[in-house]
Short mmCIF file of C-alpha atoms and ligand atoms in Angstrom, two decimals:
data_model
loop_
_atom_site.label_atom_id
_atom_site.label_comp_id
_atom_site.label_asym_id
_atom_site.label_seq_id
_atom_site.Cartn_x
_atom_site.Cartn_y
_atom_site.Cartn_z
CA UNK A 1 0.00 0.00 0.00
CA UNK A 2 0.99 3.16 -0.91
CA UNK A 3 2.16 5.39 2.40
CA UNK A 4 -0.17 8.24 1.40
CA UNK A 5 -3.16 5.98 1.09
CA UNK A 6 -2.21 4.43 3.98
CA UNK A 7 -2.22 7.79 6.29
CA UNK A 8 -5.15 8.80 4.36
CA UNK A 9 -7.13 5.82 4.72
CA UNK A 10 -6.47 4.81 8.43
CA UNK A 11 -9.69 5.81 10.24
CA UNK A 12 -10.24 5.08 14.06
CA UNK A 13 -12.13 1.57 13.99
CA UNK A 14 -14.45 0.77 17.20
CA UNK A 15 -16.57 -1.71 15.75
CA UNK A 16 -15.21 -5.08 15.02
CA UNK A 17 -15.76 -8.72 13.32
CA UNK A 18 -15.29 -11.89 15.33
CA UNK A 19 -12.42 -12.82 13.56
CA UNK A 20 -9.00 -13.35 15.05
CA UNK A 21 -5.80 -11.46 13.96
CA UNK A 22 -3.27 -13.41 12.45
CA UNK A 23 0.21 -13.39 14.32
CA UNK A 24 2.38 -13.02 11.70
CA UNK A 25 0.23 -10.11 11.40
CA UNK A 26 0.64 -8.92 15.22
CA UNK A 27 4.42 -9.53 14.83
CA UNK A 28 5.02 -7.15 12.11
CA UNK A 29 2.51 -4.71 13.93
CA UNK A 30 4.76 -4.89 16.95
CA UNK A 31 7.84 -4.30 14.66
CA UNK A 32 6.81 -1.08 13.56
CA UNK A 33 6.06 0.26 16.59
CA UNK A 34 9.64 -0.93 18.01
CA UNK A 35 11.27 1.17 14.54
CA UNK A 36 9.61 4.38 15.53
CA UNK A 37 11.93 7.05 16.65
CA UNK A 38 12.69 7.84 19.79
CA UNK A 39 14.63 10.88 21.82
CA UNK A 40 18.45 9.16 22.15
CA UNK A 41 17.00 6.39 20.57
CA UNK A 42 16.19 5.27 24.31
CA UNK A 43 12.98 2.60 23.11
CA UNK A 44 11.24 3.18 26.47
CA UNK A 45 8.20 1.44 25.16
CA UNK A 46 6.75 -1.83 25.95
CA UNK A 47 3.09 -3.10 25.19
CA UNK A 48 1.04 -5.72 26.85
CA UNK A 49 -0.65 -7.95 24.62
CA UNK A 50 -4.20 -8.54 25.94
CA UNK A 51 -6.68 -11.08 24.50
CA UNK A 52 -8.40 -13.12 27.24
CA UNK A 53 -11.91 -12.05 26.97
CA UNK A 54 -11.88 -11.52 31.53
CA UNK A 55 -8.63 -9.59 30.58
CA UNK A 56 -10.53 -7.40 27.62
CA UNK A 57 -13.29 -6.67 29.93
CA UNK A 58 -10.43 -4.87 32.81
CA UNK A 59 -9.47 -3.29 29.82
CA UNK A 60 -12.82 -1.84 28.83
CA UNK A 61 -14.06 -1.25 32.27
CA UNK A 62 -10.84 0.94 32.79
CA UNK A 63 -11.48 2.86 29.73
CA UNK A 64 -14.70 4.38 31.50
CA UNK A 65 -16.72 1.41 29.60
CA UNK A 66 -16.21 2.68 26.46
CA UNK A 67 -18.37 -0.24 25.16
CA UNK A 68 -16.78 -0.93 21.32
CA UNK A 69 -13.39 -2.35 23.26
CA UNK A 70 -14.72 -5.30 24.71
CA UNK A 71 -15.48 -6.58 21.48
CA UNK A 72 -11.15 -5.91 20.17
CA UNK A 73 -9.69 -9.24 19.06
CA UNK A 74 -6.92 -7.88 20.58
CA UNK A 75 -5.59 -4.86 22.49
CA UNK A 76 -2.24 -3.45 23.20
CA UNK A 77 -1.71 -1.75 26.21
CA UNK A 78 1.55 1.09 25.36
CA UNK A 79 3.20 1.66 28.16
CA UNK A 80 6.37 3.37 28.78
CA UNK A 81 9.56 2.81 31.43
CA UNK A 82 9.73 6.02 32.78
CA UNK A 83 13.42 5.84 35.45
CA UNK A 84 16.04 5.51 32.39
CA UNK A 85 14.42 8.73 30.00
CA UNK A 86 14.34 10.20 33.57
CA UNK A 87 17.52 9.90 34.44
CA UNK A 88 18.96 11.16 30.99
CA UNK A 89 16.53 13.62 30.19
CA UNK A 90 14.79 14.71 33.85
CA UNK A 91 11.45 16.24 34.13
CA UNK A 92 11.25 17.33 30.37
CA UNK A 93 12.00 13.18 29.64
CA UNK A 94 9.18 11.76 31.78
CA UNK A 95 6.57 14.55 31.07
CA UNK A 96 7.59 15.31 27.49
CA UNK A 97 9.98 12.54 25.60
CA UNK A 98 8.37 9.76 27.47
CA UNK A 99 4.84 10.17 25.91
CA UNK A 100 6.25 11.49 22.56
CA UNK A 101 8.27 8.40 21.85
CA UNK A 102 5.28 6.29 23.15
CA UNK A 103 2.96 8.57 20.76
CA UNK A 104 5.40 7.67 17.61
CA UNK A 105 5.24 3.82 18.32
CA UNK A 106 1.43 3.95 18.48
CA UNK A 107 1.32 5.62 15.30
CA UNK A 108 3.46 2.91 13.70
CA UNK A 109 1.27 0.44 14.92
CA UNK A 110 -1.88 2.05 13.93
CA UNK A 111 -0.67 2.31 10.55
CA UNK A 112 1.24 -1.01 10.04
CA UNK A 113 -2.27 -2.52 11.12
CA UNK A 114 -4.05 -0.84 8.25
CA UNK A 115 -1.46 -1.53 5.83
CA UNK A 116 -2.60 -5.41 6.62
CA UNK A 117 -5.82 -4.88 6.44
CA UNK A 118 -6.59 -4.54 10.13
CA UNK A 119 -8.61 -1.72 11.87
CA UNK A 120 -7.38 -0.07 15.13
CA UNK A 121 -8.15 2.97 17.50
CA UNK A 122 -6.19 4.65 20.05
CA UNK A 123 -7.89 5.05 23.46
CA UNK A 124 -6.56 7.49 25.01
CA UNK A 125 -9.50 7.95 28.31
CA UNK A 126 -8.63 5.24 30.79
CA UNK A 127 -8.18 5.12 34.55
CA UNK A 128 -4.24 4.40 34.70
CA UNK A 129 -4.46 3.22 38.63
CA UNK A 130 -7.15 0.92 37.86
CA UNK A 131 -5.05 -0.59 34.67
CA UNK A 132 -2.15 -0.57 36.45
CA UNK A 133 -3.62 -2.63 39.56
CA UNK A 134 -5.18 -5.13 36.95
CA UNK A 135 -2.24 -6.16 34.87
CA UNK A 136 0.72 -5.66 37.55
CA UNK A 137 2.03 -2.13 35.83
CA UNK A 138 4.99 -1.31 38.19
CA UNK A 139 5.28 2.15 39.43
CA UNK A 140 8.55 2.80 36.98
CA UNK A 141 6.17 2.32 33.85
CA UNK A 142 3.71 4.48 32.84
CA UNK A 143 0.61 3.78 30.78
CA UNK A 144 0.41 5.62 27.56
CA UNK A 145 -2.47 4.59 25.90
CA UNK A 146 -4.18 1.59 24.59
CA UNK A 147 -4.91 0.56 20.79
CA UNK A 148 -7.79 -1.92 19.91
CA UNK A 149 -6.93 -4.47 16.86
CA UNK A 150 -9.28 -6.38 15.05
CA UNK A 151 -10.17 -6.68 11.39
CA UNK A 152 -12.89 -3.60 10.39
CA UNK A 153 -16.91 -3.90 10.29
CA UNK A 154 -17.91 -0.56 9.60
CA UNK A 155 -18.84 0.95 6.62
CA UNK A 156 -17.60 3.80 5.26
CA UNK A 157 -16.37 6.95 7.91
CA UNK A 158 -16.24 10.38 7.16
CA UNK A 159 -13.10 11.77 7.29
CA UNK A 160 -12.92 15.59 8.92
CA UNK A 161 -9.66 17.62 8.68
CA UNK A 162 -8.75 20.87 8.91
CA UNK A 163 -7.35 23.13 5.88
CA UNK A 164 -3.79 22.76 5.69
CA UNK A 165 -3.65 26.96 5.12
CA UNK A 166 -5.59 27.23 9.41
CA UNK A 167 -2.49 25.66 10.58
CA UNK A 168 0.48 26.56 8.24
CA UNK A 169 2.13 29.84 9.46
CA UNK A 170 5.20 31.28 8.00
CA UNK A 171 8.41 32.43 9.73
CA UNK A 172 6.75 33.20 12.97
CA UNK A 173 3.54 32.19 14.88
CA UNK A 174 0.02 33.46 13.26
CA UNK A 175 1.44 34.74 10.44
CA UNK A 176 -0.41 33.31 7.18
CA UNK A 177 0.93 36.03 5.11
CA UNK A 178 3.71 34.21 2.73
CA UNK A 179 6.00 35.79 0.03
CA UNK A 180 5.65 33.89 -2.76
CA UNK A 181 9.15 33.63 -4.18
CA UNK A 182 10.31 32.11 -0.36
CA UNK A 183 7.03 29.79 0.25
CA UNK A 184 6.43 28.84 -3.30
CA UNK A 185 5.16 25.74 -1.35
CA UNK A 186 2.18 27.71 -0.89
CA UNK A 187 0.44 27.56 -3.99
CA UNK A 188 1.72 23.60 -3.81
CA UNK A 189 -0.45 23.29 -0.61
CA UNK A 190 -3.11 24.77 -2.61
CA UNK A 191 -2.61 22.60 -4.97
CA UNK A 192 -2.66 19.61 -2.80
CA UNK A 193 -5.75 20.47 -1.14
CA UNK A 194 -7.69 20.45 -4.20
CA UNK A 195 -6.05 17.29 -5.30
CA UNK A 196 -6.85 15.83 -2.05
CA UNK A 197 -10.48 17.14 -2.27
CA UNK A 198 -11.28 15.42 -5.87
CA UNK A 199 -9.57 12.03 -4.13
CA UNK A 200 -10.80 11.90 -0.78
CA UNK A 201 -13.49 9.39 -1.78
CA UNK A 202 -11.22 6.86 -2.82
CA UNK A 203 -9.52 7.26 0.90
CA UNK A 204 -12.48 6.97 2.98
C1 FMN B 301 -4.48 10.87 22.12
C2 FMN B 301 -5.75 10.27 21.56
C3 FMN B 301 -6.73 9.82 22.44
C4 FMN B 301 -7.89 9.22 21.94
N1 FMN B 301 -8.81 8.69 22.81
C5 FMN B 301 -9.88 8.05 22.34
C6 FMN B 301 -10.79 7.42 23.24
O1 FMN B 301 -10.61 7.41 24.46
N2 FMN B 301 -11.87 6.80 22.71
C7 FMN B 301 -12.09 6.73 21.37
O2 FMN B 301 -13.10 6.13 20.96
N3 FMN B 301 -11.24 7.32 20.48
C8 FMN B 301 -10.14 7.97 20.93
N4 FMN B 301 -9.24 8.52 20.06
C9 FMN B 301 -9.48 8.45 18.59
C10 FMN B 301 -9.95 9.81 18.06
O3 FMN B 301 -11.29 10.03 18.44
C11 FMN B 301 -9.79 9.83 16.51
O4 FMN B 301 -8.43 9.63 16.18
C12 FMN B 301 -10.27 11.14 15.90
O5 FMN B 301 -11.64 11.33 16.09
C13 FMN B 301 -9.98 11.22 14.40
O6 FMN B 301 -10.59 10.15 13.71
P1 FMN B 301 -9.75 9.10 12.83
O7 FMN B 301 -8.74 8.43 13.74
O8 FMN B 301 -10.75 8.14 12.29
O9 FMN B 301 -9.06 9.87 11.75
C14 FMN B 301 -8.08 9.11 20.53
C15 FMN B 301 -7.08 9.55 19.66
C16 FMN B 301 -5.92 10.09 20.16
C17 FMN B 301 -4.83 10.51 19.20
#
C-alpha cells in the first residue's frame, strides 16, 4: 500500500468482526512500533498484549466502559519505562519525551495494522491506577495509551480535517501572510488540497 493511502485511509475503527488477527500479522505490527523514533534512541516502550476475553473486559471497564473495546480481538496496552528517559533527560523526559516516543510507536502500529488490512483505534481515556492494579504495571512504567486491533466492520467513515492553510504559518507564529518567491510551497499546498479534495473518496 501506498504510504499516502495508507495515512489517508487509516480511520479510528471501534466496531469489530469476530475474527481473530493473524500473528504473523501482530508480529510485524509490533515491529513497527519498536522502529519508531525515539529521543536518544532510548525505546522506552513496551506493550502488553491482551486477548483473554476476563482480561478485555479490565481493559474496557478501565477505559470508563467505552463499550466498542470489549469486542477488540486484541488490544495493546503502550506503556512506557519512565526511570532511564528520567535519568537522561529529567522532568522534560518523563513529562515530554516519554509520551512522545510512546505517541510515535502507536502511530506505527496504527498504521502497520491498516497496511494489513486490520482496523485499530487509540484510546486514550482510561483510569491508569485501575489498569495498572489489573495487569501488575509497576510504578517505573507508565501507561500511555491503549490501541484496539481487530479486522474492520464498519462501513464507510467520514473523514474531517482541517485546511492545511488554518495551521500553516510562516516564519513566525500566526502569520499566514507568505512571500511567494520564499514559500512557493504555498500555492503547492493549494494545490494539494484540491487534489486531495477530488480524491478523498477513494480514501475513505
Ligand atoms: C491521544 C488520543 C486519544 C484518543 N482517545 C480516544 C478514546 O478514548 N476513545 C475513542 O473512541 N477514540 C479515541 N481517540 C481516537 C480519536 O477520536 C480519533 O483519532 C479522531 O476522532 C480522528 O478520527 P480518525 O482516527 O478516524 O481519523 C483518541 C485519539 C488520540 C490521538
Amino acid at each position: 500500500m501506498d504510504l499516502e493511502e495508507c495515512i489517508k485511509g487509516r480511520r479510528s475503527i471501534r466496531l469489530y468482526k469476530d475474527k481473530d488477527v493473524e500473528w504473523e500479522k501482530v508480529v510485524k505490527i509490533l515491529d513497527a512500533g519498536n522502529y519508531a523514533p525515539s529521543s536518544g534512541n532510548i525505546q522506552n516502550w513496551e506493550f502488553i498484549l491482551v486477548k483473554d476475553s476476563k482480561n478485555v473486559e479490565k481493559v474496557a471497564n478501565s477505559c470508563y466502559n467505552q463499550s466498542f473495546v470489549i469486542e477488540a480481538p486484541l488490544i495493546f496496552i503502550i506503556c512506557a519505562e519512565i526511570s532511564k528517559i528520567r535519568r537522561l533527560y529529567g522532568e522534560k523526559g518523563e513529562k515530554v519525551y516519554s509520551i512522545q516516543n510512546c505517541a510515535m510507536a502507536s502511530q506505527n502500529i496504527m498504521l502497520m495494522a491498516y497496511s494489513l488490512g486490520l482496523g485499530s483505534c487509540f484510546v486514550g481515556a482510561f483510569d491508569e491506577d485501575t489498569l495498572k492494579e489489573d495487569f501488575n504495571i509497576p510504578d517505573n512504567i507508565q501507561v500511555m495509551g491503549i490501541i484496539t486491533l481487530g479486522y474492520s466492520n464498519e462501513g464507510d467513515l467520514e473523514v474531517r480535517r482541517q485546511d492545511l492553510e488554518i495551521c500553516t504559518f510562516y516564519e513566525k507564529y500566526n502569520n499566514t501572510l507568505r512571500n511567494i518567491k520564499t514559500f512557493p510551497l504555498n500555492n503547492m499546498l493549494k494545490k494539494r488540497l484540491k487534489d486531495i479534495k477530488t480524491r478523498k473518496k477513494s480514501f475513505t
